[in-house]
Each structure stands twice: as C-alpha cells, then as structure tokens.
Amino acid sequence: SWHGVRPLAEIRETLTGVACDRGRAVITGTNGVVVLASGEAVVVLGSGFEETWHAAAGAPDEGTWIVGAGGHLATIDVDHIAVRVDGPAVSLRDIATIGGALVAVGEWGRIVRESEDGHALSDSPTDAGLAALAPLDEGHLLAVGDLGALVRIGWDGAELLTSPDTSVSYRDVVASGGQVTIVGTGGAIVRGTPDALAVRREEGLGDLWAIAGTPDDALVVGDAGVVLRLTGGDVARVPCAVTTSLRSVVRMTDGTAFAVFILRIKCHHAS
C-alpha cells in the first residue's frame, strides 16, 4: 500500500535523492534544499548552498553524507548540515565507502577518494558520467553510469568492465552476494554478476531511476510514477496513482520505503 506525502508549500523545486538517517528520511533537492521527514513531521534544513544536492547516502545507525554540484560533500549532524568539502569543482552523484574510506563518483567519470590528506580526484578509466555506487565486497565498489558505463573500484585503482548494452544509461544499482541488479533508461533492468550481465527491457515504462533492496528483492521507481517490485526473476508493477517522475527510493528498517517526489510505500511480504 502507499500514500502521497503532502509537500510543504515553501518547497517549489525538484527533489533529487532520499536516504535513511537514523530512522528519518533525508531528502535532497535543487537550490540547496535538504528535508528531514519522520512520520508526519517534516523539517527543512538550510545549507548555505544554493545549487543542487544530487544524492544522499546513509544507514539506520550511521551518519548521512550528501553530495552535490561543485564537488560539495556534507553530513547531516542530527539537526543541521555540516559542509565537509567544498570542491573539487565537479558535480558528484553518489557516495559510498571502502573500509570506512569515502568514495564519491560524478560527472565525466570523476572518482573522488578520501585519504589521510583529505579528498582528491583519482584516476578513472572512463569519461562517461557515473551516477550510482554499490558495494560489491569488502574491497570493491561498482559504479554505473551513462552509455552503459560499469567501473569496478578497488583500494588501489578502478577498472572499466564490459557492458552488455552501451545504448543504455544506467541510473542505479544494488549488489549482494556477488550478484547485482542495475536499472536504467528505456525500462532497462540488468542482472547477473559484474562480469556476466544480461539486459531485460520492460516496454512502455520510460526511464527507471532508482532501486532499493537486494538483487533478489527490490523496489524500483521511474518515470510517470512507475513502481516495480523485483522478486527473484519476476518483475511486478505496483499500482500507483502518482504520475510525477520518481527519482530516488530508500527502504527503512521497519519495511516502509520513501520515494521522491514524494511517495511513501509500505511493503508487505507474502506469507
């Protein structure tokens, strides 16, 4: 079941990303807006940054990072935003960690790594825009992006993997147990291992923008209010009256999920 969450009157912009922040949903937007939502309570945080925050990445019991235009990196510190890095000047799209060290990816294939000396650009095997990251194992992340870009990022470098379809731009990815599921433009759903992927296109769905869960049990959202439930090898459409393009989705620990622009979903597992 699902229901729309009424947007605040003062938020007149596109919402770009959503993540979990200590049991709350943290939602990013254009013009520097960051929103915290818990139940029916919604609070808008000021960031002093008037450009786009592209994405948020967090966990139920950990701090949340947000990334945006101009290489901005910031954290949500309970009830305020703390800007940690103001540059390098390239838009960042997603952030994750390898062994506690931050890695961010963005436009033109940029990869930003955290080290003892701070955050800096590192070598990338592609100039295609990278849109999303997922942990493959303790020492590797998988980045996906434009024109079928697949990049495996390790401790000491990054390698470009062979893509099954370079006509598809990948928008989001989840990984677990060596398996990955990727969603992208034209209704594309890509499944398999990083070195052996197969593409399936869901006709008439438009672009798929985000996925949350595991490769075998996930929610996918996309254009025109599309919501899909992926279980095993099956793809099922979840009826949804919202017609706005949904750009990001996150699952909370209680089984609730949030998608922006903004949809709240309650998943009930079949007995």
CSV table of C-alpha atoms in Angstrom, one decimal:
chain,number,residue,atom,x,y,z
A,1,SER,CA,0.0,0.0,0.0
A,2,TRP,CA,1.2,3.6,-0.5
A,3,HIS,CA,0.1,7.2,0.0
A,4,GLY,CA,1.5,10.5,-1.0
A,5,VAL,CA,3.1,12.8,1.5
A,6,ARG,CA,1.9,16.4,1.2
A,7,PRO,CA,4.9,18.6,0.1
A,8,LEU,CA,5.5,21.8,2.1
A,9,ALA,CA,4.2,24.9,0.4
A,10,GLU,CA,7.7,26.5,0.5
A,11,ILE,CA,9.4,23.7,-1.4
A,12,ARG,CA,9.0,24.7,-5.0
A,13,GLU,CA,11.7,22.7,-6.7
A,14,THR,CA,12.8,19.2,-7.9
A,15,LEU,CA,13.6,16.7,-5.2
A,16,THR,CA,16.6,14.6,-6.2
A,17,GLY,CA,17.5,12.0,-3.6
A,18,VAL,CA,16.4,10.2,-0.5
A,19,ALA,CA,18.3,8.1,2.2
A,20,CYS,CA,17.8,6.9,5.7
A,21,ASP,CA,19.3,9.0,8.5
A,22,ARG,CA,18.9,7.4,12.0
A,23,GLY,CA,15.4,6.3,11.3
A,24,ARG,CA,14.4,9.5,9.4
A,25,ALA,CA,14.2,10.1,5.7
A,26,VAL,CA,16.7,12.8,4.5
A,27,ILE,CA,15.6,14.2,1.1
A,28,THR,CA,17.8,16.4,-1.1
A,29,GLY,CA,16.8,18.9,-3.8
A,30,THR,CA,17.8,21.6,-6.1
A,31,ASN,CA,18.6,25.1,-4.8
A,32,GLY,CA,20.4,23.6,-1.8
A,33,VAL,CA,17.3,22.2,0.0
A,34,VAL,CA,17.6,19.3,2.5
A,35,VAL,CA,14.4,17.9,4.2
A,36,LEU,CA,14.2,15.6,7.2
A,37,ALA,CA,11.0,13.6,7.4
A,38,SER,CA,9.8,11.4,10.3
A,39,GLY,CA,6.2,10.2,10.3
A,40,GLU,CA,4.2,13.3,9.5
A,41,ALA,CA,6.9,15.7,10.8
A,42,VAL,CA,8.9,17.5,8.1
A,43,VAL,CA,11.7,19.9,8.7
A,44,VAL,CA,13.6,21.9,6.1
A,45,LEU,CA,17.3,22.4,6.8
A,46,GLY,CA,19.4,25.3,5.5
A,47,SER,CA,22.7,24.5,4.0
A,48,GLY,CA,24.0,27.9,2.8
A,49,PHE,CA,24.4,26.2,-0.6
A,50,GLU,CA,22.0,27.3,-3.4
A,51,GLU,CA,22.9,24.7,-6.1
A,52,THR,CA,21.8,21.1,-6.4
A,53,TRP,CA,22.4,18.4,-3.9
A,54,HIS,CA,22.3,15.3,-6.1
A,55,ALA,CA,22.1,12.4,-3.7
A,56,ALA,CA,22.1,11.2,-0.1
A,57,ALA,CA,23.7,8.1,1.4
A,58,GLY,CA,23.2,6.8,4.9
A,59,ALA,CA,22.2,3.9,7.1
A,60,PRO,CA,19.8,3.5,10.1
A,61,ASP,CA,22.5,3.8,12.8
A,62,GLU,CA,25.2,5.9,10.9
A,63,GLY,CA,25.7,9.4,9.8
A,64,THR,CA,24.4,10.5,6.4
A,65,TRP,CA,26.5,12.1,3.6
A,66,ILE,CA,25.0,14.3,0.9
A,67,VAL,CA,26.8,15.2,-2.4
A,68,GLY,CA,26.2,17.8,-4.9
A,69,ALA,CA,27.3,20.3,-7.6
A,70,GLY,CA,30.8,21.7,-7.4
A,71,GLY,CA,32.1,18.7,-5.6
A,72,HIS,CA,30.3,19.6,-2.4
A,73,LEU,CA,30.3,16.9,0.4
A,74,ALA,CA,28.4,17.5,3.6
A,75,THR,CA,27.0,15.5,6.5
A,76,ILE,CA,23.7,15.6,8.4
A,77,ASP,CA,24.7,16.2,12.1
A,78,VAL,CA,21.4,15.5,14.0
A,79,ASP,CA,19.6,18.7,13.2
A,80,HIS,CA,21.9,20.7,10.9
A,81,ILE,CA,24.1,20.4,7.8
A,82,ALA,CA,27.9,20.4,8.1
A,83,VAL,CA,29.8,21.1,4.9
A,84,ARG,CA,32.9,19.0,4.9
A,85,VAL,CA,34.4,19.6,1.4
A,86,ASP,CA,33.8,22.5,-0.9
A,87,GLY,CA,35.3,21.1,-4.2
A,88,PRO,CA,36.8,19.8,-6.4
A,89,ALA,CA,34.6,21.6,-8.8
A,90,VAL,CA,32.8,18.7,-10.5
A,91,SER,CA,29.2,17.6,-9.8
A,92,LEU,CA,29.1,14.4,-7.6
A,93,ARG,CA,26.2,12.0,-7.9
A,94,ASP,CA,26.7,9.3,-5.3
A,95,ILE,CA,28.9,8.3,-2.4
A,96,ALA,CA,29.9,5.1,-0.6
A,97,THR,CA,32.7,3.6,1.4
A,98,ILE,CA,35.5,1.1,1.1
A,99,GLY,CA,36.7,0.0,4.5
A,100,GLY,CA,35.5,3.3,6.0
A,101,ALA,CA,37.1,5.5,3.4
A,102,LEU,CA,34.7,7.6,1.4
A,103,VAL,CA,34.5,7.3,-2.4
A,104,ALA,CA,32.3,9.6,-4.5
A,105,VAL,CA,31.5,9.5,-8.2
A,106,GLY,CA,30.1,12.0,-10.6
A,107,GLU,CA,30.1,13.7,-14.0
A,108,TRP,CA,32.8,13.0,-16.6
A,109,GLY,CA,33.7,9.7,-14.9
A,110,ARG,CA,35.1,11.6,-11.9
A,111,ILE,CA,36.1,9.5,-8.8
A,112,VAL,CA,36.9,11.3,-5.6
A,113,ARG,CA,38.6,9.4,-2.8
A,114,GLU,CA,39.2,10.1,0.9
A,115,SER,CA,42.7,9.8,2.2
A,116,GLU,CA,44.7,11.0,5.2
A,117,ASP,CA,45.4,14.2,3.3
A,118,GLY,CA,41.7,14.9,2.6
A,119,HIS,CA,39.5,14.3,-0.6
A,120,ALA,CA,41.0,14.3,-4.1
A,121,LEU,CA,40.3,13.2,-7.6
A,122,SER,CA,41.8,9.8,-8.6
A,123,ASP,CA,42.3,8.1,-11.9
A,124,SER,CA,39.2,7.0,-13.7
A,125,PRO,CA,39.0,4.5,-16.7
A,126,THR,CA,36.1,6.4,-18.3
A,127,ASP,CA,34.9,9.9,-19.1
A,128,ALA,CA,31.2,8.8,-19.0
A,129,GLY,CA,29.1,10.3,-16.2
A,130,LEU,CA,28.9,7.9,-13.2
A,131,ALA,CA,25.5,8.0,-11.5
A,132,ALA,CA,25.5,5.5,-8.6
A,133,LEU,CA,27.6,3.2,-6.4
A,134,ALA,CA,27.0,-0.1,-4.7
A,135,PRO,CA,29.4,-2.2,-2.5
A,136,LEU,CA,30.4,-5.5,-4.2
A,137,ASP,CA,32.5,-6.9,-1.4
A,138,GLU,CA,34.8,-5.6,1.4
A,139,GLY,CA,37.3,-4.2,-1.0
A,140,HIS,CA,35.3,-3.2,-4.1
A,141,LEU,CA,32.5,-0.9,-5.2
A,142,LEU,CA,30.6,-1.0,-8.5
A,143,ALA,CA,29.9,2.4,-10.2
A,144,VAL,CA,27.3,2.6,-13.0
A,145,GLY,CA,26.6,5.4,-15.4
A,146,ASP,CA,26.0,6.9,-18.8
A,147,LEU,CA,26.3,4.8,-22.0
A,148,GLY,CA,26.5,1.5,-20.1
A,149,ALA,CA,29.5,2.5,-18.0
A,150,LEU,CA,30.5,-0.1,-15.4
A,151,VAL,CA,33.5,0.6,-13.2
A,152,ARG,CA,34.8,-1.7,-10.5
A,153,ILE,CA,36.6,0.5,-7.9
A,154,GLY,CA,39.1,-1.1,-5.5
A,155,TRP,CA,41.6,0.0,-2.9
A,156,ASP,CA,44.3,1.0,-5.4
A,157,GLY,CA,42.5,1.7,-8.7
A,158,ALA,CA,39.5,1.3,-10.9
A,159,GLU,CA,38.8,-0.8,-14.0
A,160,LEU,CA,36.2,-0.5,-16.7
A,161,LEU,CA,34.1,-3.6,-17.1
A,162,THR,CA,32.5,-4.8,-20.3
A,163,SER,CA,28.9,-3.6,-20.6
A,164,PRO,CA,26.1,-5.7,-22.1
A,165,ASP,CA,24.5,-2.7,-23.7
A,166,THR,CA,26.2,0.7,-24.3
A,167,SER,CA,22.9,2.2,-25.6
A,168,VAL,CA,21.5,2.2,-22.0
A,169,SER,CA,22.5,4.8,-19.4
A,170,TYR,CA,22.5,3.1,-16.0
A,171,ARG,CA,20.9,5.1,-13.2
A,172,ASP,CA,21.1,3.0,-10.0
A,173,VAL,CA,22.5,-0.3,-8.7
A,174,VAL,CA,22.2,-2.7,-5.8
A,175,ALA,CA,24.5,-5.6,-5.0
A,176,SER,CA,24.7,-8.6,-2.7
A,177,GLY,CA,26.4,-12.0,-2.6
A,178,GLY,CA,28.2,-11.3,-5.8
A,179,GLN,CA,25.0,-10.5,-7.7
A,180,VAL,CA,24.0,-7.1,-9.0
A,181,THR,CA,20.8,-5.6,-10.3
A,182,ILE,CA,21.0,-2.3,-12.3
A,183,VAL,CA,18.2,-0.1,-13.6
A,184,GLY,CA,18.4,2.5,-16.4
A,185,THR,CA,16.9,4.3,-19.4
A,186,GLY,CA,14.3,2.8,-21.6
A,187,GLY,CA,13.0,0.4,-18.9
A,188,ALA,CA,16.2,-1.5,-18.7
A,189,ILE,CA,16.8,-4.0,-15.9
A,190,VAL,CA,20.3,-5.6,-15.8
A,191,ARG,CA,21.0,-8.6,-13.7
A,192,GLY,CA,23.8,-11.1,-13.1
A,193,THR,CA,27.4,-10.9,-11.8
A,194,PRO,CA,29.6,-7.9,-12.7
A,195,ASP,CA,31.4,-10.0,-15.4
A,196,ALA,CA,28.3,-11.7,-16.8
A,197,LEU,CA,25.2,-9.4,-17.0
A,198,ALA,CA,22.0,-9.8,-19.0
A,199,VAL,CA,19.7,-6.9,-20.0
A,200,ARG,CA,15.9,-7.1,-19.9
A,201,ARG,CA,13.8,-4.2,-21.2
A,202,GLU,CA,10.3,-3.5,-19.7
A,203,GLU,CA,8.4,-1.9,-22.5
A,204,GLY,CA,6.4,1.2,-22.1
A,205,LEU,CA,7.9,2.2,-18.7
A,206,GLY,CA,10.2,5.0,-19.7
A,207,ASP,CA,13.4,5.5,-17.7
A,208,LEU,CA,14.0,3.7,-14.4
A,209,TRP,CA,15.8,6.0,-12.0
A,210,ALA,CA,16.4,4.2,-8.7
A,211,ILE,CA,16.4,0.9,-6.9
A,212,ALA,CA,16.4,-0.1,-3.2
A,213,GLY,CA,16.8,-3.5,-1.6
A,214,THR,CA,18.8,-6.5,-2.8
A,215,PRO,CA,19.2,-8.1,-6.3
A,216,ASP,CA,16.5,-10.7,-5.4
A,217,ASP,CA,14.1,-8.4,-3.5
A,218,ALA,CA,13.9,-4.8,-4.6
A,219,LEU,CA,11.7,-1.8,-5.3
A,220,VAL,CA,12.3,0.2,-8.5
A,221,VAL,CA,10.9,3.7,-9.3
A,222,GLY,CA,10.9,5.7,-12.5
A,223,ASP,CA,9.1,8.0,-14.9
A,224,ALA,CA,5.4,8.7,-14.7
A,225,GLY,CA,5.1,7.2,-11.2
A,226,VAL,CA,6.3,3.8,-12.1
A,227,VAL,CA,6.9,1.5,-9.1
A,228,LEU,CA,8.1,-2.1,-9.7
A,229,ARG,CA,8.7,-4.9,-7.3
A,230,LEU,CA,11.5,-7.3,-8.2
A,231,THR,CA,11.5,-10.7,-6.6
A,232,GLY,CA,13.8,-13.4,-7.8
A,233,GLY,CA,13.5,-13.3,-11.6
A,234,ASP,CA,10.0,-11.7,-11.6
A,235,VAL,CA,9.1,-8.1,-12.3
A,236,ALA,CA,5.7,-6.9,-11.0
A,237,ARG,CA,4.1,-3.5,-11.5
A,238,VAL,CA,2.8,-1.8,-8.3
A,239,PRO,CA,-0.3,0.3,-9.0
A,240,CYS,CA,0.4,3.9,-8.3
A,241,ALA,CA,-1.8,7.0,-8.9
A,242,VAL,CA,1.2,9.4,-8.8
A,243,THR,CA,2.2,10.5,-12.2
A,244,THR,CA,5.3,12.5,-11.3
A,245,SER,CA,8.7,11.1,-12.2
A,246,LEU,CA,10.1,9.3,-9.2
A,247,ARG,CA,13.8,9.8,-8.9
A,248,SER,CA,15.0,8.1,-5.7
A,249,VAL,CA,13.9,5.4,-3.3
A,250,VAL,CA,15.0,4.1,0.1
A,251,ARG,CA,13.8,1.4,2.4
A,252,MET,CA,13.6,2.0,6.1
A,253,THR,CA,14.2,-0.7,8.7
A,254,ASP,CA,10.5,-1.0,9.5
A,255,GLY,CA,9.6,-2.1,6.0
A,256,THR,CA,8.5,1.4,4.9
A,257,ALA,CA,10.0,3.0,1.9
A,258,PHE,CA,10.2,6.6,0.7
A,259,ALA,CA,10.5,7.7,-2.9
A,260,VAL,CA,10.8,11.2,-4.2
A,261,PHE,CA,9.0,13.2,-5.5
A,262,ILE,CA,7.5,12.1,-2.7
A,263,LEU,CA,5.8,8.7,-2.3
A,264,ARG,CA,5.6,6.6,0.8
A,265,ILE,CA,5.3,2.8,0.3
A,266,LYS,CA,4.6,0.0,2.8
A,267,CYS,CA,5.8,-3.4,1.7
A,268,HIS,CA,4.0,-6.5,3.0
A,269,HIS,CA,5.8,-9.8,2.4
A,270,ALA,CA,3.6,-12.7,1.3
A,271,SER,CA,3.2,-15.4,4.0
